[in-house]
Amino acid sequence: MWKTIKRWYHQLGSPRYFYRFCEAVLPWLVPVSLALLAVGLIWGLVYAPVERYQGDSYRIIYIHVPASSGALMGYIAMGVAGLVALVWRMKMAEVMLKALAPFGAALAAVSLLTGALWGKPTWGTYWQWDARMTSMLILLFLYLGIMALQNAIRDPRQAARAAALLAVVGVINVVIVKYSVEWLNTLHQGATLKVVGESSIDASMKWPLLISMAGLWLLYAANVLIRARTEVLSRERRSGWVRRLVRDEEA
Amino acid sequence: MNPVRKQRLFVVLAVLAGLAVAVGLAVYALRQNINLFYTPQQIVNGEAPVGAKMRVGGLVEDGSVQRDPDTLDVVFTVTDGKGSFAIHYQGILPDLFREGQGVVANGTLVSRDRFEADEVLAKHDETYMPPEVQDALEKAGHPGSKPGAKEEDAGYPKGDYD
Amino acid sequence: MFDPYFDSVAAFIAMGEHGFFVWSAYGLSALLIVTNMLVAVRRQGRVRAEIARQARRDGARTSPKAGTSSNSVESNQ
C-alpha cells in the first residue's frame, strides 16, 4: 500500500508522466462529471419532493452544498500541496497549488451567492455577520490572496513558496468554517450530511444531492487537471518532450 | 527523510500549530462578539446589558404567539429550556417563523424579560423532509416529527456557551 | 418517485413563489462555473499555440535533440 502511494507520488511528480496521466483521465473525467451533475440537478430540481417548511426554495441546496463542500475540499488539497511544496520543494506540488485556486475561488463565491439567495426566502435576510458566513467569506479571500501572490511575484518558485505558506496556514480557517455552527451560536444551522451517523435529510432528497456533489467535485478535478496540464506545458516549454509533443500534434 | 526536509517539515508544522493555538485563543476570548446572539439563559442571568442594541436567539415557545388582530403587533416567548423572555415585534414575520422553531431577533433589551425587536429572522434546523414524511411521522407519534420536540433538532441549545 | 414533482412547466418556473431566488442562484452558479471552465480550456489552447510558434521558429534553425527531455523520475525536485 505505502509502496504504491510512494510510486504514484514519484510518477505523478514527473511532469511528463503527469501529462500522460491527464491525457488518459480527462477524456472520461469531463463527460462523467457533467453527466453526474446533470442527473443530480435535474433529479433535485424536477423530481425531488418539496420541503415541508421551506417549500421549493430548498432546491438551492443542490448547488449550495456541492459548491461549499467543493471549496472546502479544494482548500484542504491546497494545504496538502502547500506542505509538500514547502518541505519537499516538489515542482508538481507548486503546479497543483496554482491549478487548485481559481475553481476553488469560484466555488466559494457560488457558495456565498447561493447562500444569500437561499437565506432571503427562509431566514428573512441575505446576509448576517455570523461565524459560518464570515469564515466562508474569509475562505474566498484566502483563495483570492493565494491567486494574487502567485501572479504578483515574478520568480515562479518564490511566488509558489509564498502561496504555499498562505495555503498551509489558511487550513485553520477551514476548521473554523466546519465547526463554527457547533462551537458558536450562528444563524446557519448545523451539518445535514454526516460522514458518520445518519444524515438528517430524507432519502428522496439526499440521493440527488450526493450525485450532484460527486459531479461538481469531479468537474473541479477536471478543471484542476486542465489547468495543471497547461502549467506543466508552460513551465516545460524548453524541454524536448514538450517540443516533440507540440510538433507531433501539428503534423 | 533527510535532515533538511525534516527540519523544514518541523518548522512548517510548528508555525501551523502556533497559529492554530493563537486563532483558537482569539476566537475563545472574543466568542461573545463572534456569537451572533445572546441566549435566553444569558439574558435571564443578566449577562446581556439592559437598554443596549443586540441580537437574541431562542426557540419560539409553543402556544406563546399572540397576534393583534388589528395591527401587525406580535408578542411571543423565546426559550432555551434554561430561561425565557418575551419578544415584542411589529412587522411581517418570515415564512419559516413558527412555534417550536428557532428565531434570531435584532433589537433592544428593554428589561430583563422584555425585548423589542426591529427585525425577526427565522432559523431552520438541519433536517429536510417532504410534507408526506412529516405527516407519516406525526401519525406514528414519532418524537422527531414535531419541530422543537427534541431541542437539539432545532439547533438550540447546543450545550453551554460559557 | 419518478414522476416530475411539478404539474406544469409554469409551476416549475415559478418554484412556488421562490422562482426568483432559485433561478438566480442557479444562473449565477452556472455563469461562474462555465466561465471558469472556458478560461481554463482557452488558456491551454493559447499556451500550446505559443509553444508551437516558438518551436517552428527554433525548428527553422536547429531541430530539438532527442535526449533533452525531463522524463526521469528524479527530475521532480
GROMACS .gro file of C-alpha atoms in nm:
model
  490
    1MET     CA    1   0.000   0.000   0.000
    2TRP     CA    2   0.262   0.251   0.115
    3LYS     CA    3   0.486   0.140  -0.171
    4THR     CA    4   0.210   0.203  -0.426
    5ILE     CA    5   0.148   0.551  -0.287
    6LYS     CA    6   0.519   0.623  -0.299
    7ARG     CA    7   0.545   0.509  -0.659
    8TRP     CA    8   0.247   0.723  -0.755
    9TYR     CA    9   0.396   1.018  -0.576
   10HIS     CA   10   0.717   0.986  -0.776
   11GLN     CA   11   0.549   0.911  -1.107
   12LEU     CA   12   0.294   1.193  -1.084
   13GLY     CA   13   0.577   1.413  -0.959
   14SER     CA   14   0.734   1.381  -1.300
   15PRO     CA   15   0.582   1.645  -1.530
   16ARG     CA   16   0.592   1.419  -1.834
   17TYR     CA   17   0.421   1.130  -1.657
   18PHE     CA   18   0.165   1.371  -1.515
   19TYR     CA   19   0.092   1.500  -1.863
   20ARG     CA   20   0.028   1.146  -1.988
   21PHE     CA   21  -0.193   1.080  -1.683
   22CYS     CA   22  -0.405   1.385  -1.775
   23GLU     CA   23  -0.433   1.267  -2.135
   24ALA     CA   24  -0.562   0.931  -2.013
   25VAL     CA   25  -0.802   1.059  -1.746
   26LEU     CA   26  -0.956   1.378  -1.885
   27PRO     CA   27  -1.144   1.225  -2.182
   28TRP     CA   28  -1.371   1.035  -1.942
   29LEU     CA   29  -1.350   1.259  -1.636
   30VAL     CA   30  -1.517   1.555  -1.808
   31PRO     CA   31  -1.816   1.363  -1.953
   32VAL     CA   32  -1.867   1.160  -1.633
   33SER     CA   33  -1.867   1.473  -1.416
   34LEU     CA   34  -2.107   1.657  -1.647
   35ALA     CA   35  -2.339   1.355  -1.664
   36LEU     CA   36  -2.347   1.319  -1.284
   37LEU     CA   37  -2.409   1.690  -1.244
   38ALA     CA   38  -2.694   1.679  -1.498
   39VAL     CA   39  -2.858   1.376  -1.332
   40GLY     CA   40  -2.821   1.521  -0.982
   41LEU     CA   41  -2.951   1.867  -1.070
   42ILE     CA   42  -3.244   1.752  -1.285
   43TRP     CA   43  -3.341   1.497  -1.020
   44GLY     CA   44  -3.315   1.761  -0.749
   45LEU     CA   45  -3.491   2.039  -0.938
   46VAL     CA   46  -3.763   1.842  -1.117
   47TYR     CA   47  -3.825   1.511  -0.939
   48ALA     CA   48  -3.735   1.557  -0.573
   49PRO     CA   49  -4.028   1.639  -0.342
   50VAL     CA   50  -4.079   1.978  -0.183
   51GLU     CA   51  -3.953   2.055   0.169
   52ARG     CA   52  -4.218   2.070   0.443
   53TYR     CA   53  -4.138   2.424   0.566
   54GLN     CA   54  -3.911   2.580   0.306
   55GLY     CA   55  -4.112   2.485   0.000
   56ASP     CA   56  -3.922   2.496  -0.327
   57SER     CA   57  -3.656   2.741  -0.207
   58TYR     CA   58  -3.475   2.444  -0.051
   59ARG     CA   59  -3.384   2.328  -0.405
   60ILE     CA   60  -3.091   2.572  -0.388
   61ILE     CA   61  -2.929   2.302  -0.169
   62TYR     CA   62  -2.839   2.106  -0.484
   63ILE     CA   63  -2.582   2.368  -0.585
   64HIS     CA   64  -2.510   2.535  -0.249
   65VAL     CA   65  -2.388   2.227  -0.062
   66PRO     CA   66  -2.181   2.080  -0.351
   67ALA     CA   67  -2.015   2.419  -0.410
   68SER     CA   68  -1.945   2.484  -0.040
   69SER     CA   69  -1.803   2.137   0.021
   70GLY     CA   70  -1.601   2.159  -0.301
   71ALA     CA   71  -1.450   2.491  -0.196
   72LEU     CA   72  -1.355   2.344   0.143
   73MET     CA   73  -1.211   2.020  -0.001
   74GLY     CA   74  -1.018   2.220  -0.261
   75TYR     CA   75  -0.866   2.432   0.011
   76ILE     CA   76  -0.761   2.126   0.210
   77ALA     CA   77  -0.598   1.989  -0.108
   78MET     CA   78  -0.415   2.322  -0.147
   79GLY     CA   79  -0.296   2.294   0.213
   80VAL     CA   80  -0.152   1.949   0.141
   81ALA     CA   81   0.006   2.067  -0.186
   82GLY     CA   82   0.144   2.369   0.000
   83LEU     CA   83   0.302   2.148   0.267
   84VAL     CA   84   0.463   1.924   0.002
   85ALA     CA   85   0.584   2.230  -0.188
   86LEU     CA   86   0.738   2.386   0.124
   87VAL     CA   87   0.902   2.076   0.269
   88TRP     CA   88   0.994   1.866  -0.034
   89ARG     CA   89   1.022   2.152  -0.286
   90MET     CA   90   0.837   1.937  -0.539
   91LYS     CA   91   0.760   2.121  -0.861
   92MET     CA   92   0.436   1.938  -0.928
   93ALA     CA   93   0.304   2.043  -0.587
   94GLU     CA   94   0.363   2.406  -0.688
   95VAL     CA   95   0.180   2.338  -1.013
   96MET     CA   96  -0.115   2.181  -0.828
   97LEU     CA   97  -0.125   2.471  -0.583
   98LYS     CA   98  -0.167   2.708  -0.876
   99ALA     CA   99  -0.418   2.485  -1.055
  100LEU     CA  100  -0.642   2.434  -0.750
  101ALA     CA  101  -0.702   2.801  -0.666
  102PRO     CA  102  -0.922   2.952  -0.943
  103PHE     CA  103  -1.203   2.697  -0.943
  104GLY     CA  104  -1.197   2.681  -0.564
  105ALA     CA  105  -1.240   3.058  -0.553
  106ALA     CA  106  -1.532   3.032  -0.797
  107LEU     CA  107  -1.698   2.766  -0.579
  108ALA     CA  108  -1.651   2.977  -0.265
  109ALA     CA  109  -1.820   3.266  -0.448
  110VAL     CA  110  -2.101   3.033  -0.564
  111SER     CA  111  -2.145   2.916  -0.205
  112LEU     CA  112  -2.178   3.273  -0.075
  113LEU     CA  113  -2.411   3.389  -0.355
  114THR     CA  114  -2.642   3.087  -0.342
  115GLY     CA  115  -2.640   3.103   0.037
  116ALA     CA  116  -2.755   3.464   0.028
  117LEU     CA  117  -3.029   3.384  -0.224
  118TRP     CA  118  -3.140   3.094  -0.006
  119GLY     CA  119  -3.123   3.297   0.315
  120LYS     CA  120  -3.363   3.566   0.200
  121PRO     CA  121  -3.673   3.345   0.149
  122THR     CA  122  -3.601   3.122   0.451
  123TRP     CA  123  -3.426   3.322   0.726
  124GLY     CA  124  -3.551   3.658   0.602
  125THR     CA  125  -3.207   3.808   0.531
  126TYR     CA  126  -2.944   3.790   0.258
  127TRP     CA  127  -2.654   3.830   0.495
  128GLN     CA  128  -2.567   3.830   0.864
  129TRP     CA  129  -2.217   3.852   1.008
  130ASP     CA  130  -2.248   3.515   1.171
  131ALA     CA  131  -1.943   3.294   1.219
  132ARG     CA  132  -2.026   3.047   0.939
  133MET     CA  133  -2.087   3.315   0.676
  134THR     CA  134  -1.795   3.534   0.781
  135SER     CA  135  -1.549   3.243   0.781
  136MET     CA  136  -1.674   3.139   0.436
  137LEU     CA  137  -1.609   3.495   0.314
  138ILE     CA  138  -1.257   3.467   0.460
  139LEU     CA  139  -1.215   3.142   0.265
  140LEU     CA  140  -1.293   3.329  -0.058
  141PHE     CA  141  -1.040   3.600   0.036
  142LEU     CA  142  -0.776   3.334   0.111
  143TYR     CA  143  -0.831   3.182  -0.234
  144LEU     CA  144  -0.805   3.527  -0.395
  145GLY     CA  145  -0.498   3.610  -0.184
  146ILE     CA  146  -0.321   3.293  -0.298
  147MET     CA  147  -0.402   3.371  -0.662
  148ALA     CA  148  -0.278   3.728  -0.617
  149LEU     CA  149   0.051   3.608  -0.463
  150GLN     CA  150   0.105   3.363  -0.747
  151ASN     CA  151   0.061   3.639  -1.002
  152ALA     CA  152   0.227   3.928  -0.820
  153ILE     CA  153   0.569   3.770  -0.760
  154ARG     CA  154   0.783   3.739  -1.072
  155ASP     CA  155   1.000   3.443  -0.978
  156PRO     CA  156   0.764   3.144  -1.002
  157ARG     CA  157   0.941   2.949  -0.727
  158GLN     CA  158   0.935   3.244  -0.486
  159ALA     CA  159   0.570   3.300  -0.572
  160ALA     CA  160   0.493   2.933  -0.511
  161ARG     CA  161   0.661   2.939  -0.169
  162ALA     CA  162   0.468   3.245  -0.053
  163ALA     CA  163   0.141   3.099  -0.181
  164ALA     CA  164   0.220   2.763  -0.020
  165LEU     CA  165   0.267   2.919   0.323
  166LEU     CA  166  -0.066   3.103   0.296
  167ALA     CA  167  -0.234   2.782   0.179
  168VAL     CA  168  -0.100   2.583   0.476
  169VAL     CA  169  -0.190   2.832   0.749
  170GLY     CA  170  -0.529   2.902   0.586
  171VAL     CA  171  -0.634   2.544   0.663
  172ILE     CA  172  -0.711   2.673   1.015
  173ASN     CA  173  -0.997   2.869   0.860
  174VAL     CA  174  -1.141   2.550   0.707
  175VAL     CA  175  -1.166   2.407   1.059
  176ILE     CA  176  -1.345   2.725   1.170
  177VAL     CA  177  -1.590   2.705   0.877
  178LYS     CA  178  -1.669   2.343   0.960
  179TYR     CA  179  -1.713   2.377   1.335
  180SER     CA  180  -1.844   2.735   1.361
  181VAL     CA  181  -2.202   2.604   1.364
  182GLU     CA  182  -2.124   2.369   1.653
  183TRP     CA  183  -1.897   2.578   1.873
  184LEU     CA  184  -2.060   2.916   1.831
  185ASN     CA  185  -2.418   3.025   1.800
  186THR     CA  186  -2.498   3.121   1.446
  187LEU     CA  187  -2.796   3.180   1.219
  188HIS     CA  188  -2.675   2.899   0.995
  189GLN     CA  189  -2.792   2.552   1.101
  190GLY     CA  190  -2.566   2.255   1.171
  191ALA     CA  191  -2.444   1.996   0.924
  192THR     CA  192  -2.709   1.788   0.745
  193LEU     CA  193  -2.486   1.533   0.573
  194LYS     CA  194  -2.275   1.331   0.813
  195VAL     CA  195  -1.987   1.103   0.731
  196VAL     CA  196  -2.053   0.905   1.049
  197GLY     CA  197  -2.413   0.850   1.154
  198GLU     CA  198  -2.744   0.914   0.987
  199SER     CA  199  -2.788   1.225   0.775
  200SER     CA  200  -3.091   1.435   0.864
  201ILE     CA  201  -3.228   1.456   0.512
  202ASP     CA  202  -3.493   1.232   0.358
  203ALA     CA  203  -3.358   0.975   0.110
  204SER     CA  204  -3.568   1.122  -0.172
  205MET     CA  205  -3.372   1.447  -0.133
  206LYS     CA  206  -3.039   1.300  -0.029
  207TRP     CA  207  -2.958   1.096  -0.339
  208PRO     CA  208  -2.982   1.379  -0.591
  209LEU     CA  209  -2.771   1.588  -0.350
  210LEU     CA  210  -2.498   1.323  -0.328
  211ILE     CA  211  -2.498   1.277  -0.707
  212SER     CA  212  -2.467   1.647  -0.788
  213MET     CA  213  -2.199   1.672  -0.519
  214ALA     CA  214  -1.999   1.393  -0.685
  215GLY     CA  215  -2.049   1.561  -1.023
  216LEU     CA  216  -1.927   1.903  -0.911
  217TRP     CA  217  -1.627   1.757  -0.727
  218LEU     CA  218  -1.525   1.563  -1.037
  219LEU     CA  219  -1.572   1.874  -1.251
  220TYR     CA  220  -1.340   2.055  -1.008
  221ALA     CA  221  -1.088   1.771  -1.051
  222ALA     CA  222  -1.115   1.803  -1.430
  223ASN     CA  223  -1.064   2.179  -1.410
  224VAL     CA  224  -0.756   2.127  -1.193
  225LEU     CA  225  -0.608   1.871  -1.435
  226ILE     CA  226  -0.665   2.102  -1.733
  227ARG     CA  227  -0.504   2.395  -1.552
  228ALA     CA  228  -0.216   2.183  -1.419
  229ARG     CA  229  -0.151   2.039  -1.766
  230THR     CA  230  -0.132   2.392  -1.909
  231GLU     CA  231   0.104   2.496  -1.632
  232VAL     CA  232   0.326   2.191  -1.696
  233LEU     CA  233   0.343   2.269  -2.068
  234SER     CA  234   0.423   2.632  -1.995
  235ARG     CA  235   0.698   2.552  -1.743
  236GLU     CA  236   0.850   2.273  -1.953
  237ARG     CA  237   0.828   2.456  -2.283
  238ARG     CA  238   1.205   2.437  -2.333
  239SER     CA  239   1.222   2.062  -2.281
  240GLY     CA  240   1.243   1.817  -2.569
  241TRP     CA  241   0.929   1.621  -2.488
  242VAL     CA  242   0.704   1.928  -2.495
  243ARG     CA  243   0.851   2.042  -2.827
  244ARG     CA  244   0.816   1.698  -2.983
  245LEU     CA  245   0.461   1.675  -2.849
  246VAL     CA  246   0.358   2.007  -2.998
  247ARG     CA  247   0.525   1.921  -3.328
  248ASP     CA  248   0.354   1.580  -3.343
  249GLU     CA  249   0.018   1.742  -3.278
  250GLU     CA  250   0.074   1.989  -3.557
  251ALA     CA  251   0.174   1.722  -3.805
  252MET     CA  252   1.368   1.166   0.545
  253ASN     CA  253   1.676   1.377   0.504
  254PRO     CA  254   1.755   1.621   0.787
  255VAL     CA  255   1.694   1.938   0.583
  256ARG     CA  256   1.344   1.830   0.490
  257LYS     CA  257   1.277   1.707   0.840
  258GLN     CA  258   1.369   2.049   0.971
  259ARG     CA  259   1.152   2.226   0.714
  260LEU     CA  260   0.859   1.997   0.799
  261PHE     CA  261   0.910   2.073   1.167
  262VAL     CA  262   0.920   2.450   1.106
  263VAL     CA  263   0.605   2.449   0.890
  264LEU     CA  264   0.412   2.233   1.137
  265ALA     CA  265   0.532   2.446   1.429
  266VAL     CA  266   0.414   2.764   1.255
  267LEU     CA  267   0.080   2.597   1.182
  268ALA     CA  268   0.038   2.472   1.540
  269GLY     CA  269   0.135   2.808   1.687
  270LEU     CA  270  -0.105   2.995   1.464
  271ALA     CA  271  -0.384   2.745   1.534
  272VAL     CA  272  -0.341   2.796   1.909
  273ALA     CA  273  -0.336   3.174   1.864
  274VAL     CA  274  -0.650   3.174   1.649
  275GLY     CA  275  -0.820   2.931   1.887
  276LEU     CA  276  -0.747   3.154   2.188
  277ALA     CA  277  -0.859   3.465   1.999
  278VAL     CA  278  -1.189   3.305   1.897
  279TYR     CA  279  -1.240   3.180   2.253
  280ALA     CA  280  -1.168   3.521   2.403
  281LEU     CA  281  -1.387   3.704   2.154
  282ARG     CA  282  -1.663   3.442   2.142
  283GLN     CA  283  -1.916   3.682   2.291
  284ASN     CA  284  -1.864   3.909   1.991
  285ILE     CA  285  -1.839   3.624   1.741
  286ASN     CA  286  -2.155   3.458   1.870
  287LEU     CA  287  -2.439   3.606   1.668
  288PHE     CA  288  -2.683   3.638   1.958
  289TYR     CA  289  -2.747   3.613   2.331
  290THR     CA  290  -2.933   3.305   2.450
  291PRO     CA  291  -3.235   3.324   2.687
  292GLN     CA  292  -3.018   3.177   2.961
  293GLN     CA  293  -2.770   3.462   2.922
  294ILE     CA  294  -3.050   3.720   2.928
  295VAL     CA  295  -3.200   3.572   3.244
  296ASN     CA  296  -2.859   3.554   3.411
  297GLY     CA  297  -2.808   3.922   3.339
  298GLU     CA  298  -2.514   3.870   3.103
  299ALA     CA  299  -2.670   4.096   2.841
  300PRO     CA  300  -2.671   4.474   2.903
  301VAL     CA  301  -3.025   4.609   2.952
  302GLY     CA  302  -3.107   4.901   2.723
  303ALA     CA  303  -2.849   4.810   2.457
  304LYS     CA  304  -2.898   4.711   2.093
  305MET     CA  305  -2.829   4.343   2.046
  306ARG     CA  306  -2.938   4.019   1.886
  307VAL     CA  307  -3.108   3.744   2.082
  308GLY     CA  308  -3.200   3.394   1.977
  309GLY     CA  309  -3.404   3.102   2.103
  310LEU     CA  310  -3.693   2.871   2.035
  311VAL     CA  311  -4.042   3.015   1.999
  312GLU     CA  312  -4.238   2.860   2.284
  313ASP     CA  313  -4.537   2.650   2.180
  314GLY     CA  314  -4.864   2.839   2.216
  315SER     CA  315  -4.697   3.166   2.310
  316VAL     CA  316  -4.754   3.361   1.987
  317GLN     CA  317  -5.017   3.634   2.026
  318ARG     CA  318  -5.104   3.846   1.724
  319ASP     CA  319  -5.301   4.167   1.749
  320PRO     CA  320  -5.595   4.126   1.508
  321ASP     CA  321  -5.590   4.494   1.402
  322THR     CA  322  -5.220   4.571   1.374
  323LEU     CA  323  -4.906   4.382   1.284
  324ASP     CA  324  -4.807   4.366   1.651
  325VAL     CA  325  -4.696   4.028   1.768
  326VAL     CA  326  -4.568   3.902   2.103
  327PHE     CA  327  -4.407   3.565   2.161
  328THR     CA  328  -4.187   3.396   2.418
  329VAL     CA  329  -3.845   3.256   2.334
  330THR     CA  330  -3.684   2.990   2.544
  331ASP     CA  331  -3.384   2.760   2.554
  332GLY     CA  332  -3.511   2.546   2.842
  333LYS     CA  333  -3.295   2.741   3.088
  334GLY     CA  334  -3.469   3.074   3.066
  335SER     CA  335  -3.728   3.265   2.866
  336PHE     CA  336  -3.842   3.617   2.787
  337ALA     CA  337  -4.096   3.797   2.568
  338ILE     CA  338  -4.020   3.948   2.228
  339HIS     CA  339  -4.239   4.232   2.102
  340TYR     CA  340  -4.233   4.295   1.731
  341GLN     CA  341  -4.425   4.497   1.477
  342GLY     CA  342  -4.397   4.382   1.119
  343ILE     CA  343  -4.411   4.086   0.886
  344LEU     CA  344  -4.257   3.766   1.015
  345PRO     CA  345  -4.053   3.543   0.781
  346ASP     CA  346  -4.226   3.242   0.622
  347LEU     CA  347  -4.038   2.997   0.838
  348PHE     CA  348  -4.143   3.159   1.164
  349ARG     CA  349  -4.343   2.903   1.361
  350GLU     CA  350  -4.386   2.779   1.714
  351GLY     CA  351  -4.118   2.537   1.822
  352GLN     CA  352  -3.868   2.669   1.568
  353GLY     CA  353  -3.567   2.891   1.628
  354VAL     CA  354  -3.556   3.267   1.575
  355VAL     CA  355  -3.291   3.536   1.589
  356ALA     CA  356  -3.420   3.885   1.671
  357ASN     CA  357  -3.241   4.216   1.635
  358GLY     CA  358  -3.348   4.498   1.865
  359THR     CA  359  -3.328   4.640   2.218
  360LEU     CA  360  -3.344   4.465   2.552
  361VAL     CA  361  -3.581   4.694   2.739
  362SER     CA  362  -3.581   4.493   3.061
  363ARG     CA  363  -3.464   4.150   3.174
  364ASP     CA  364  -3.784   3.988   3.038
  365ARG     CA  365  -3.887   4.215   2.751
  366PHE     CA  366  -3.713   4.255   2.416
  367GLU     CA  367  -3.833   4.494   2.148
  368ALA     CA  368  -3.733   4.367   1.805
  369ASP     CA  369  -3.679   4.570   1.487
  370GLU     CA  370  -3.614   4.257   1.284
  371VAL     CA  371  -3.701   3.891   1.333
  372LEU     CA  372  -3.516   3.619   1.140
  373ALA     CA  373  -3.616   3.254   1.130
  374LYS     CA  374  -3.361   2.984   1.192
  375HIS     CA  375  -3.421   2.648   1.039
  376ASP     CA  376  -3.288   2.317   1.153
  377GLU     CA  377  -3.070   2.081   0.954
  378THR     CA  378  -3.346   1.829   0.881
  379TYR     CA  379  -3.503   1.820   0.538
  380MET     CA  380  -3.810   1.610   0.469
  381PRO     CA  381  -4.109   1.614   0.236
  382PRO     CA  382  -4.452   1.702   0.383
  383GLU     CA  383  -4.577   1.343   0.340
  384VAL     CA  384  -4.293   1.207   0.550
  385GLN     CA  385  -4.370   1.464   0.818
  386ASP     CA  386  -4.739   1.361   0.816
  387ALA     CA  387  -4.649   0.994   0.840
  388LEU     CA  388  -4.415   1.061   1.132
  389GLU     CA  389  -4.683   1.262   1.309
  390LYS     CA  390  -4.938   0.984   1.265
  391ALA     CA  391  -4.694   0.736   1.406
  392GLY     CA  392  -4.635   0.969   1.702
  393HIS     CA  393  -4.263   0.985   1.631
  394PRO     CA  394  -4.091   1.229   1.865
  395GLY     CA  395  -3.877   1.373   1.585
  396SER     CA  396  -4.179   1.471   1.377
  397LYS     CA  397  -4.264   1.777   1.579
  398PRO     CA  398  -4.026   2.065   1.531
  399GLY     CA  399  -3.859   2.155   1.855
  400ALA     CA  400  -3.978   1.840   2.029
  401LYS     CA  401  -3.615   1.750   2.062
  402GLU     CA  402  -3.436   2.070   2.148
  403GLU     CA  403  -3.113   1.988   1.972
  404ASP     CA  404  -3.302   1.919   1.650
  405ALA     CA  405  -3.375   2.286   1.605
  406GLY     CA  406  -3.022   2.386   1.686
  407TYR     CA  407  -3.099   2.508   2.038
  408PRO     CA  408  -2.927   2.493   2.266
  409LYS     CA  409  -2.604   2.328   2.162
  410GLY     CA  410  -2.461   2.292   2.509
  411ASP     CA  411  -2.320   2.556   2.734
  412TYR     CA  412  -2.180   2.867   2.582
  413ASP     CA  413  -1.957   2.963   2.867
  414MET     CA  414  -4.097   0.881  -0.724
  415PHE     CA  415  -4.002   0.914  -1.088
  416ASP     CA  416  -4.286   1.140  -1.186
  417PRO     CA  417  -4.189   1.502  -1.209
  418TYR     CA  418  -4.284   1.685  -0.891
  419PHE     CA  419  -4.434   1.979  -1.081
  420ASP     CA  420  -4.768   1.967  -1.267
  421SER     CA  421  -4.670   2.213  -1.539
  422VAL     CA  422  -4.374   2.398  -1.682
  423ALA     CA  423  -4.520   2.718  -1.539
  424ALA     CA  424  -4.520   2.567  -1.189
  425PHE     CA  425  -4.161   2.455  -1.241
  426ILE     CA  426  -4.054   2.807  -1.341
  427ALA     CA  427  -4.248   2.961  -1.052
  428MET     CA  428  -4.088   2.729  -0.790
  429GLY     CA  429  -4.375   2.800  -0.552
  430GLU     CA  430  -4.316   3.179  -0.545
  431HIS     CA  431  -3.944   3.127  -0.489
  432GLY     CA  432  -3.856   3.126  -0.861
  433PHE     CA  433  -3.651   3.444  -0.842
  434PHE     CA  434  -3.425   3.305  -0.569
  435VAL     CA  435  -3.388   2.954  -0.709
  436TRP     CA  436  -3.324   3.060  -1.068
  437SER     CA  437  -3.089   3.347  -0.991
  438ALA     CA  438  -2.892   3.112  -0.764
  439TYR     CA  439  -2.859   2.858  -1.043
  440GLY     CA  440  -2.796   3.124  -1.307
  441LEU     CA  441  -2.512   3.288  -1.115
  442SER     CA  442  -2.362   2.948  -1.032
  443ALA     CA  443  -2.371   2.838  -1.395
  444LEU     CA  444  -2.216   3.168  -1.506
  445LEU     CA  445  -1.923   3.138  -1.263
  446ILE     CA  446  -1.859   2.767  -1.322
  447VAL     CA  447  -1.891   2.772  -1.702
  448THR     CA  448  -1.674   3.085  -1.732
  449ASN     CA  449  -1.409   2.925  -1.515
  450MET     CA  450  -1.405   2.607  -1.727
  451LEU     CA  451  -1.385   2.807  -2.052
  452VAL     CA  452  -1.099   3.024  -1.923
  453ALA     CA  453  -0.905   2.709  -1.828
  454VAL     CA  454  -0.956   2.546  -2.169
  455ARG     CA  455  -0.876   2.861  -2.364
  456ARG     CA  456  -0.558   2.931  -2.167
  457GLN     CA  457  -0.443   2.581  -2.254
  458GLY     CA  458  -0.502   2.648  -2.624
  459ARG     CA  459  -0.308   2.974  -2.603
  460VAL     CA  460  -0.009   2.815  -2.431
  461ARG     CA  461   0.002   2.531  -2.685
  462ALA     CA  462  -0.012   2.774  -2.977
  463GLU     CA  463   0.264   2.980  -2.820
  464ILE     CA  464   0.489   2.676  -2.778
  465ALA     CA  465   0.416   2.562  -3.134
  466ARG     CA  466   0.512   2.904  -3.272
  467GLN     CA  467   0.833   2.903  -3.073
  468ALA     CA  468   0.911   2.550  -3.189
  469ARG     CA  469   0.859   2.646  -3.554
  470ARG     CA  470   1.089   2.944  -3.517
  471ASP     CA  471   1.356   2.732  -3.347
  472GLY     CA  472   1.298   2.441  -3.584
  473ALA     CA  473   1.399   2.661  -3.873
  474ARG     CA  474   1.746   2.680  -3.718
  475THR     CA  475   1.807   2.355  -3.528
  476SER     CA  476   1.588   2.056  -3.459
  477PRO     CA  477   1.549   1.970  -3.089
  478LYS     CA  478   1.772   1.694  -2.964
  479ALA     CA  479   1.610   1.372  -2.856
  480GLY     CA  480   1.787   1.329  -2.522
  481THR     CA  481   1.696   1.657  -2.350
  482SER     CA  482   1.357   1.556  -2.215
  483SER     CA  483   1.295   1.572  -1.844
  484ASN     CA  484   1.126   1.238  -1.819
  485SER     CA  485   1.333   1.090  -1.540
  486VAL     CA  486   1.161   1.026  -1.210
  487GLU     CA  487   1.422   1.227  -1.017
  488SER     CA  488   1.350   1.545  -1.210
  489ASN     CA  489   1.066   1.642  -0.981
  490GLN     CA  490   1.275   1.805  -0.712
   0.00000   0.00000   0.00000
